[in-house]
CSV table of C-alpha atoms and ligand atoms in Angstrom, one decimal:
chain,number,residue,atom,x,y,z
A,1,MET,CA,-22.4,-6.2,43.0
A,2,ALA,CA,-24.8,-6.6,40.2
A,3,MET,CA,-24.1,-8.2,37.6
A,4,LYS,CA,-27.2,-9.5,35.3
A,5,GLU,CA,-27.8,-13.1,36.0
A,6,GLY,CA,-27.9,-15.7,33.2
A,7,ALA,CA,-26.2,-17.5,30.8
A,8,ASP,CA,-23.0,-15.5,29.4
A,9,THR,CA,-20.7,-17.8,27.1
A,10,ARG,CA,-18.0,-15.1,26.1
A,11,GLU,CA,-14.6,-15.9,27.0
A,12,ILE,CA,-13.1,-14.6,30.0
A,13,ALA,CA,-11.1,-11.7,29.6
A,14,ASN,CA,-7.3,-12.2,30.3
A,15,PRO,CA,-5.2,-9.3,29.0
A,16,ARG,CA,-1.9,-9.4,30.1
A,17,GLY,CA,-2.7,-13.4,30.0
A,18,LEU,CA,-1.7,-15.0,33.5
A,19,SER,CA,-1.9,-18.2,34.5
A,20,ILE,CA,-4.7,-19.4,37.5
A,21,SER,CA,-2.7,-19.3,40.6
A,22,LYS,CA,-3.5,-21.9,43.7
A,23,ASN,CA,-2.3,-22.1,46.9
A,24,PHE,CA,-4.7,-21.3,48.9
A,25,VAL,CA,-3.5,-21.7,53.0
A,26,VAL,CA,-5.4,-20.2,56.1
A,27,ASP,CA,-2.6,-20.6,59.0
A,28,PRO,CA,-4.0,-20.7,62.1
A,29,ALA,CA,-4.4,-17.9,65.2
A,30,ASP,CA,-1.1,-16.2,66.0
A,31,ASN,CA,-0.3,-16.3,69.5
A,32,VAL,CA,-0.3,-13.2,70.0
A,33,THR,CA,-3.2,-11.0,68.6
A,34,GLY,CA,-5.0,-14.0,67.7
A,35,TYR,CA,-6.1,-13.4,63.9
A,36,LYS,CA,-5.0,-16.1,61.3
A,37,SER,CA,-3.3,-15.0,58.6
A,38,PHE,CA,-3.9,-16.1,54.8
A,39,HIS,CA,-2.4,-16.8,51.9
A,40,ALA,CA,-3.3,-16.6,47.4
A,41,GLY,CA,-0.9,-17.9,45.5
A,42,SER,CA,2.1,-16.0,46.3
A,43,PHE,CA,-0.2,-13.3,48.4
A,44,ASP,CA,0.4,-13.6,52.2
A,45,PHE,CA,-2.2,-11.1,54.1
A,46,LYS,CA,-1.7,-10.7,58.1
A,47,ARG,CA,-3.1,-8.2,60.7
A,48,ASP,CA,-2.2,-7.6,64.4
A,49,GLU,CA,-3.6,-4.3,66.4
A,50,TYR,CA,-3.9,-1.7,64.2
A,51,PHE,CA,-2.7,-2.5,60.4
A,52,ALA,CA,-2.6,-5.4,57.8
A,53,TYR,CA,0.1,-6.3,55.9
A,54,ILE,CA,0.3,-7.6,52.5
A,55,THR,CA,3.8,-8.9,51.5
A,56,THR,CA,4.3,-10.2,47.7
A,57,PRO,CA,7.7,-11.9,45.9
A,58,LYS,CA,8.1,-8.1,44.4
A,59,GLY,CA,7.2,-6.0,48.3
A,60,PHE,CA,5.5,-5.5,51.1
A,61,HIS,CA,2.5,-3.3,51.5
A,62,THR,CA,0.8,-1.3,55.2
A,63,MET,CA,-3.2,-0.7,55.2
A,64,PRO,CA,-4.6,1.2,58.1
A,65,VAL,CA,-6.8,-2.2,59.4
A,66,ASP,CA,-9.7,0.1,59.5
A,67,ALA,CA,-9.2,1.1,55.8
A,68,PHE,CA,-8.7,-2.4,54.5
A,69,LEU,CA,-11.4,-3.9,56.0
A,70,ARG,CA,-13.7,-1.1,55.0
A,71,ALA,CA,-12.2,-2.0,51.7
A,72,LEU,CA,-12.4,-5.5,51.6
A,73,MET,CA,-15.8,-5.7,52.7
A,74,ARG,CA,-17.4,-3.9,49.9
A,75,ASP,CA,-14.9,-6.2,47.4
A,76,VAL,CA,-16.5,-8.7,49.2
A,77,ALA,CA,-20.2,-8.0,49.2
A,78,TRP,CA,-19.9,-7.1,45.4
A,79,GLY,CA,-18.3,-10.0,44.0
A,80,PHE,CA,-15.4,-7.9,43.0
A,81,PHE,CA,-17.6,-5.5,41.5
A,82,TYR,CA,-17.2,-3.9,37.9
A,83,GLY,CA,-13.5,-3.8,37.2
A,84,THR,CA,-11.0,-2.5,39.4
A,85,VAL,CA,-11.4,-2.1,43.3
A,86,ASN,CA,-8.3,-0.1,44.3
A,87,PHE,CA,-8.0,-0.4,48.5
A,88,ASP,CA,-5.6,2.3,48.1
A,89,GLN,CA,-3.6,3.6,46.3
A,90,VAL,CA,-1.5,0.1,46.1
A,91,PHE,CA,-3.4,-2.9,46.2
A,92,GLY,CA,-6.4,-4.1,44.5
A,93,THR,CA,-8.5,-6.6,42.4
A,94,THR,CA,-9.6,-6.1,38.9
A,95,ASN,CA,-12.8,-8.3,37.8
A,96,TYR,CA,-12.4,-10.3,34.9
A,97,TYR,CA,-16.2,-11.5,35.8
A,98,GLY,CA,-15.4,-15.7,36.4
A,99,GLU,CA,-11.4,-14.8,37.0
A,100,VAL,CA,-10.1,-11.7,38.6
A,101,ASP,CA,-6.8,-10.4,38.9
A,102,MET,CA,-5.1,-8.8,42.2
A,103,PHE,CA,-2.0,-7.2,41.9
A,104,LEU,CA,0.4,-4.9,44.2
A,105,GLY,CA,0.9,-1.5,42.7
A,106,ALA,CA,-0.3,-2.4,39.1
A,107,THR,CA,-2.5,1.0,38.9
A,108,ASN,CA,0.2,3.2,40.4
A,109,GLU,CA,3.0,4.3,37.7
A,110,SER,CA,5.4,4.5,40.4
A,111,TYR,CA,5.2,1.1,41.0
A,112,THR,CA,4.8,0.4,37.1
A,113,SER,CA,7.2,2.8,35.3
A,114,VAL,CA,10.3,0.7,37.6
A,115,ALA,CA,8.7,-2.8,37.0
A,116,ARG,CA,7.7,-3.0,40.5
A,117,ASP,CA,4.2,-4.3,40.3
A,118,PHE,CA,3.0,-7.6,41.0
A,119,ILE,CA,-0.3,-9.5,39.4
A,120,GLU,CA,-1.5,-13.1,40.4
A,121,ARG,CA,-4.8,-14.3,38.9
A,122,PHE,CA,-7.0,-16.4,40.4
A,123,LYS,CA,-10.5,-18.2,40.1
A,124,SER,CA,-13.5,-15.5,41.4
A,125,ASN,CA,-15.0,-18.3,43.4
A,126,GLU,CA,-11.4,-19.5,44.7
A,127,LEU,CA,-10.1,-16.1,45.6
A,128,MET,CA,-13.6,-14.9,47.7
A,129,ASP,CA,-13.8,-17.8,49.8
A,130,ILE,CA,-10.6,-16.5,50.8
A,131,PHE,CA,-11.2,-12.9,51.3
A,132,LYS,CA,-14.8,-14.2,52.9
A,133,GLN,CA,-12.9,-16.2,55.9
A,134,MET,CA,-10.4,-13.0,56.2
A,135,VAL,CA,-13.4,-10.5,56.5
A,136,SER,CA,-14.7,-13.0,59.0
A,137,ASP,CA,-12.0,-13.3,61.1
A,138,TRP,CA,-10.3,-9.7,60.7
A,139,THR,CA,-13.4,-8.1,62.1
A,140,ILE,CA,-14.2,-8.1,66.0
A,141,GLU,CA,-17.1,-7.5,68.0
A,142,GLY,CA,-18.6,-4.3,67.8
A,143,TYR,CA,-17.0,-2.9,64.2
A,144,ASP,CA,-19.3,-3.1,61.3
A,145,PRO,CA,-17.0,-2.1,58.5
A,146,PHE,CA,-19.9,-1.3,56.5
A,147,ALA,CA,-21.3,1.5,58.6
A,148,ALA,CA,-20.2,5.1,59.2
A,149,PRO,CA,-17.2,5.5,62.2
A,150,MET,CA,-19.4,7.1,64.1
A,151,GLU,CA,-22.0,4.3,64.1
A,152,THR,CA,-19.7,1.7,64.8
A,153,GLY,CA,-17.1,0.5,67.5
A,154,ALA,CA,-13.0,0.2,66.9
A,155,PRO,CA,-11.5,-2.5,64.6
A,156,TRP,CA,-8.1,-2.0,66.7
A,157,GLY,CA,-6.1,-4.4,69.5
A,158,VAL,CA,-6.0,-8.4,69.2
A,159,LYS,CA,-8.7,-10.9,68.0
A,160,ASN,CA,-11.7,-10.0,70.5
A,161,GLY,CA,-14.4,-11.9,69.0
A,162,ASP,CA,-16.5,-11.6,65.6
A,163,ASN,CA,-19.6,-10.3,63.9
A,164,ASP,CA,-20.5,-12.2,61.7
A,165,PRO,CA,-24.1,-10.9,61.5
A,166,ALA,CA,-22.6,-7.8,59.7
A,167,VAL,CA,-19.7,-9.0,57.6
A,168,GLY,CA,-22.5,-11.6,56.2
A,169,ARG,CA,-25.3,-9.0,55.0
A,170,VAL,CA,-26.9,-10.2,51.9
A,171,ARG,CA,-26.9,-7.2,49.6
A,172,VAL,CA,-30.2,-6.2,48.0
A,173,THR,CA,-30.8,-7.0,44.6
A,174,ALA,CA,-33.9,-6.6,43.2
A,175,ARG,CA,-35.5,-8.9,40.5
A,176,ARG,CA,-37.6,-6.1,38.9
A,177,MET,CA,-37.8,-3.8,41.5
A,178,VAL,CA,-38.3,-2.7,45.3
A,179,GLY,CA,-41.8,-3.4,46.7
A,180,LEU,CA,-43.6,-5.5,43.8
A,181,LYS,CA,-44.8,-8.9,44.7
A,182,GLY,CA,-42.3,-11.6,45.8
A,183,ASP,CA,-39.6,-9.0,45.0
A,184,THR,CA,-37.2,-7.5,48.2
A,185,PRO,CA,-39.2,-5.7,50.3
A,186,ILE,CA,-39.5,-1.7,51.1
A,187,ARG,CA,-37.6,-0.8,54.5
A,188,THR,CA,-40.3,-0.4,57.6
A,189,ASP,CA,-38.9,0.2,61.6
A,190,GLN,CA,-41.2,-3.2,61.5
A,191,ASN,CA,-38.7,-5.1,59.4
A,192,GLY,CA,-35.5,-3.6,61.2
A,193,TYR,CA,-34.8,-0.6,59.0
A,194,ARG,CA,-35.3,2.1,61.3
A,195,VAL,CA,-34.5,5.8,59.8
A,196,ASN,CA,-31.0,7.2,60.1
A,197,ARG,CA,-30.1,10.3,62.1
A,198,MET,CA,-29.1,12.3,59.7
A,199,PHE,CA,-32.1,11.6,57.7
A,200,ASP,CA,-35.2,12.7,60.5
A,201,ASP,CA,-36.2,14.6,57.9
A,202,VAL,CA,-36.9,13.0,55.3
A,203,LYS,CA,-40.6,12.1,54.8
A,204,GLN,CA,-41.8,8.6,55.2
A,205,SER,CA,-45.3,9.3,52.8
A,206,ALA,CA,-45.9,6.3,50.1
A,207,PRO,CA,-47.5,6.6,47.1
A,208,GLU,CA,-51.0,5.7,46.7
A,209,VAL,CA,-51.1,3.4,43.4
A,210,TYR,CA,-54.7,2.5,42.3
A,211,PRO,CA,-53.3,-0.2,39.6
A,212,GLU,CA,-56.2,-1.9,37.3
A,213,PRO,CA,-57.6,-5.5,38.4
A,214,GLY,CA,-55.2,-7.8,36.7
A,215,PHE,CA,-51.8,-5.4,37.1
A,216,GLU,CA,-51.9,-6.1,40.6
A,217,ASN,CA,-48.4,-7.4,40.2
A,218,GLU,CA,-47.2,-4.8,37.3
A,219,VAL,CA,-47.6,-1.6,38.7
A,220,SER,CA,-46.0,-0.2,41.4
A,221,ALA,CA,-44.4,2.6,43.1
A,222,PHE,CA,-41.9,3.6,46.5
A,223,ASN,CA,-40.8,6.3,48.2
A,224,LEU,CA,-37.0,6.2,47.3
A,225,PHE,CA,-35.6,9.2,49.8
A,226,ALA,CA,-37.8,6.9,52.9
A,227,TYR,CA,-36.2,4.1,51.2
A,228,LEU,CA,-32.3,5.3,51.7
A,229,SER,CA,-33.0,7.3,54.6
A,230,ARG,CA,-33.7,3.4,56.0
A,231,SER,CA,-30.7,2.2,54.9
A,232,ASP,CA,-28.3,0.7,57.7
A,233,VAL,CA,-25.1,0.8,55.5
A,234,THR,CA,-23.2,3.1,53.8
A,235,TRP,CA,-21.4,3.4,50.5
A,236,ASN,CA,-23.0,-0.1,49.5
A,237,PRO,CA,-25.1,0.1,46.2
A,238,SER,CA,-28.2,-2.3,46.4
A,239,VAL,CA,-30.1,-2.5,42.9
A,240,CYS,CA,-33.2,-1.5,43.5
A,241,SER,CA,-34.7,-1.3,39.9
A,242,VAL,CA,-34.1,-3.4,36.8
A,243,VAL,CA,-34.9,-3.2,33.5
A,244,LYS,CA,-32.6,-4.7,31.0
A,245,ASP,CA,-28.8,-4.4,31.4
A,246,SER,CA,-30.3,-0.8,33.5
A,247,LEU,CA,-29.7,-0.8,36.9
A,248,PHE,CA,-30.2,1.7,39.0
A,249,CYS,CA,-28.0,1.6,42.7
A,250,PRO,CA,-29.4,4.4,45.1
A,251,THR,CA,-26.8,4.1,48.1
A,252,SER,CA,-26.5,6.5,51.4
A,253,GLU,CA,-23.2,7.4,51.6
A,254,GLU,CA,-21.0,9.0,54.5
A,255,TYR,CA,-17.1,9.7,55.2
A,256,ILE,CA,-14.9,7.9,52.4
A,257,LEU,CA,-16.0,5.6,49.9
A,258,PRO,CA,-13.5,3.0,50.4
A,259,VAL,CA,-12.0,2.4,47.4
A,260,GLU,CA,-11.0,3.6,44.6
A,261,HIS,CA,-13.1,2.4,41.7
A,262,GLY,CA,-11.6,1.9,38.3
A,263,ASN,CA,-14.8,1.2,36.5
A,264,ASP,CA,-14.5,-0.8,33.2
A,265,ARG,CA,-17.9,1.2,32.1
A,266,CYS,CA,-19.2,4.2,32.2
A,267,GLU,CA,-21.0,5.1,35.2
A,268,TRP,CA,-23.8,7.9,36.1
A,269,PHE,CA,-24.1,10.0,39.3
A,270,VAL,CA,-27.0,12.0,40.3
A,271,THR,CA,-26.6,13.1,43.8
A,272,LEU,CA,-30.0,12.8,45.6
A,273,SER,CA,-29.4,14.8,48.8
A,274,ASP,CA,-26.8,16.9,50.0
A,275,GLU,CA,-23.2,16.9,48.7
A,276,ILE,CA,-20.5,14.4,47.8
A,277,VAL,CA,-17.1,15.6,46.4
A,278,TRP,CA,-15.5,13.5,44.1
A,279,ASN,CA,-11.2,12.8,43.7
A,280,ILE,CA,-11.2,11.8,39.9
A,281,LYS,CA,-7.8,10.3,38.8
A,282,ASP,CA,-6.8,8.5,35.7
A,283,GLY,CA,-7.3,4.9,36.1
A,284,ALA,CA,-3.9,3.4,34.6
A,285,THR,CA,-1.9,5.5,36.7
A,286,GLY,CA,-3.2,7.1,39.8
A,287,ARG,CA,-2.3,10.7,37.9
A,288,PRO,CA,-5.1,13.4,39.9
A,289,LYS,CA,-7.6,14.3,36.7
A,290,ALA,CA,-10.4,16.1,38.5
A,291,VAL,CA,-12.6,17.1,41.5
A,292,VAL,CA,-16.0,16.9,41.5
A,293,ARG,CA,-18.6,18.5,43.9
A,294,GLN,CA,-22.1,17.4,43.3
A,295,ARG,CA,-24.9,18.7,45.1
A,296,ALA,CA,-28.5,17.2,45.4
A,297,GLY,CA,-29.9,17.2,42.0
A,298,ASP,CA,-26.2,17.2,40.3
A,299,CYS,CA,-25.8,14.5,37.4
A,300,ALA,CA,-22.5,13.6,36.4
A,301,CYS,CA,-21.1,10.4,33.8
A,302,MET,CA,-17.7,8.9,35.3
A,303,PRO,CA,-15.6,7.9,32.4
A,304,ALA,CA,-14.8,4.3,31.7
A,305,ASP,CA,-11.1,5.0,32.1
A,306,ILE,CA,-10.5,6.7,35.5
A,307,ARG,CA,-11.2,6.0,39.1
A,308,HIS,CA,-13.2,7.8,41.6
A,309,GLN,CA,-13.8,8.1,45.3
A,310,GLY,CA,-16.2,9.8,47.0
A,311,PHE,CA,-16.3,12.2,50.3
A,312,SER,CA,-19.3,13.5,52.2
A,313,ALA,CA,-19.4,15.0,55.8
A,314,LYS,CA,-23.0,14.7,56.1
A,315,ARG,CA,-25.0,11.4,55.2
A,316,ALA,CA,-26.3,11.9,51.4
A,317,MET,CA,-28.7,10.1,48.9
A,318,LEU,CA,-26.6,8.6,45.5
A,319,LEU,CA,-28.0,7.4,42.3
A,320,VAL,CA,-25.3,5.0,41.0
A,321,TRP,CA,-26.7,4.4,37.7
A,322,GLU,CA,-24.6,0.9,35.8
A,323,ASN,CA,-24.9,-0.2,32.9
A,324,GLY,CA,-24.8,-4.2,33.8
A,325,SER,CA,-24.2,-6.0,30.2
A,326,PRO,CA,-21.5,-8.3,30.8
A,327,LYS,CA,-20.3,-7.5,26.7
A,328,VAL,CA,-19.4,-3.7,27.3
A,329,PRO,CA,-15.9,-3.9,29.3
A,330,ASP,CA,-14.6,-5.9,25.8
A,331,LEU,CA,-16.4,-3.3,24.0
A,332,ILE,CA,-14.7,-0.7,25.6
A,333,ARG,CA,-10.6,-2.7,25.6
A,334,GLU,CA,-11.2,-3.6,22.1
A,335,GLY,CA,-11.7,0.1,21.1
A,336,LYS,CA,-15.6,-0.3,20.1
A,337,ALA,CA,-17.6,1.5,22.6
A,338,PRO,CA,-16.2,5.3,23.6
A,339,THR,CA,-15.2,5.8,27.3
A,340,VAL,CA,-17.2,8.2,27.9
A,341,ALA,CA,-20.9,8.2,27.5
A,342,VAL,CA,-21.6,11.4,25.9
A,343,SER,CA,-19.2,13.5,23.6
A,344,PHE,CA,-20.1,17.5,23.3
B,401,PHB,C1,-19.1,3.3,42.8
B,401,PHB,O1,-17.5,3.2,42.6
B,401,PHB,O2,-19.4,4.0,42.0
B,401,PHB,C2,-19.6,3.8,44.1
B,401,PHB,C3,-19.2,2.6,45.1
B,401,PHB,C4,-20.2,3.0,46.2
B,401,PHB,C5,-20.9,3.6,45.7
B,401,PHB,C6,-21.1,4.5,45.4
B,401,PHB,C7,-20.4,4.4,43.9
B,401,PHB,O3,-21.2,4.1,47.7
B,402,FE,FE1,-17.6,3.6,40.4
C-alpha cells in the first residue's frame, strides 16, 4: 500500500525480538491437484480443490481457498500494508516495513492464552517473493481475487491455467494527484476502464480548469466519483492524491473487505456513496468492540489499536485517509502518540 517513498533510516522495530527465518522452498506441482506447495521458515502452505492449508510446528489451519486468495492478493498488492493483515481470525502478517512477522493465532486470545500462537519473522522481500509465486500458482483461469464475487469466475477445482494479468495488476499510486501531467491518468473507456454496472448513474462530467499561463502543471482537478465508478477492482485503495504524509486512498467496495485490518496508526473513513458496515474488534485479542454503519457522507476515524472489516451489499465508494509517515507506528508503540485521532 502507500508508504511514502524516500530514505527512512530508522531501525526496523522488532517488538518480539525475533530473528530472521529463511528456508524458502517451492515444491513441484502435486500429482493430483496440480498445485505447487510453498514453505517459508516453518510455515507450510498447500491448496487443493476447495481449501488452503497452513501448517506450523504449533498448529494446523484451514481456510476456504477463495477467502485465502482474496486476502493473499491484498497482502501482496499492498506490500504487507500498514500494521497487521489478518487473513481471518487466525492467520496473518504484521508489517515492520522491511521485515514482517507471519503468525498463526497471535492476534487471537484463544490461541495466545494457551500459548498456541506461532510467529516467525522474515525479510519482507523474501516472504513477498513466496507470496507472489503462491498467488500466481493458486489462481486459476477465470478467477480474479480482486473482483467482487458476482464479477468473477470461481477459484475451485484442480489447477487449470492461471490469471497472471489479474493478479499482477499494479496498484495506482499517484505521485501528486491523479490526472496531473506525468502522473497516474484519469480512467476512460479508451484506456480500458468502463463504468461499473453498479455506478451507471454516476455523472461522468469533468471539471473545467483554466490555469494561468505557467501554472498548467500545478493546477488540476478531476471528477473523483467518475474515477471511482470506473474501478475494475474492489477493496483496493489507490493513492489518488499526496500532500506530504497525507494520502487520500479512495476505493470502491462490494461484498467483504478480504482482511481484518489491524492498523498501526489511526485511519479515517469517509463514505462517499451508498453504505458500508464495519465490524470493529480489539486489535490484539479479536474481541468484538463495535459495529459502525456508515452511509454516504458519514465520516469515522478508526483507532490505532483495533481491527476492522467492512461489508457492502451494494458497491460503495469509500475514501480512506492515511497518515503515511513512517514515524507513527513507533510513536504509538512508545506511547508518544495517542491511539485515537480525537478526544472529546
Ligand atoms: C482498510 O483496511 O482500512 C481498508 C482496506 C481496503 C479497503 C478499505 C479499507 O478497500
Ligand atoms: Fe484499515
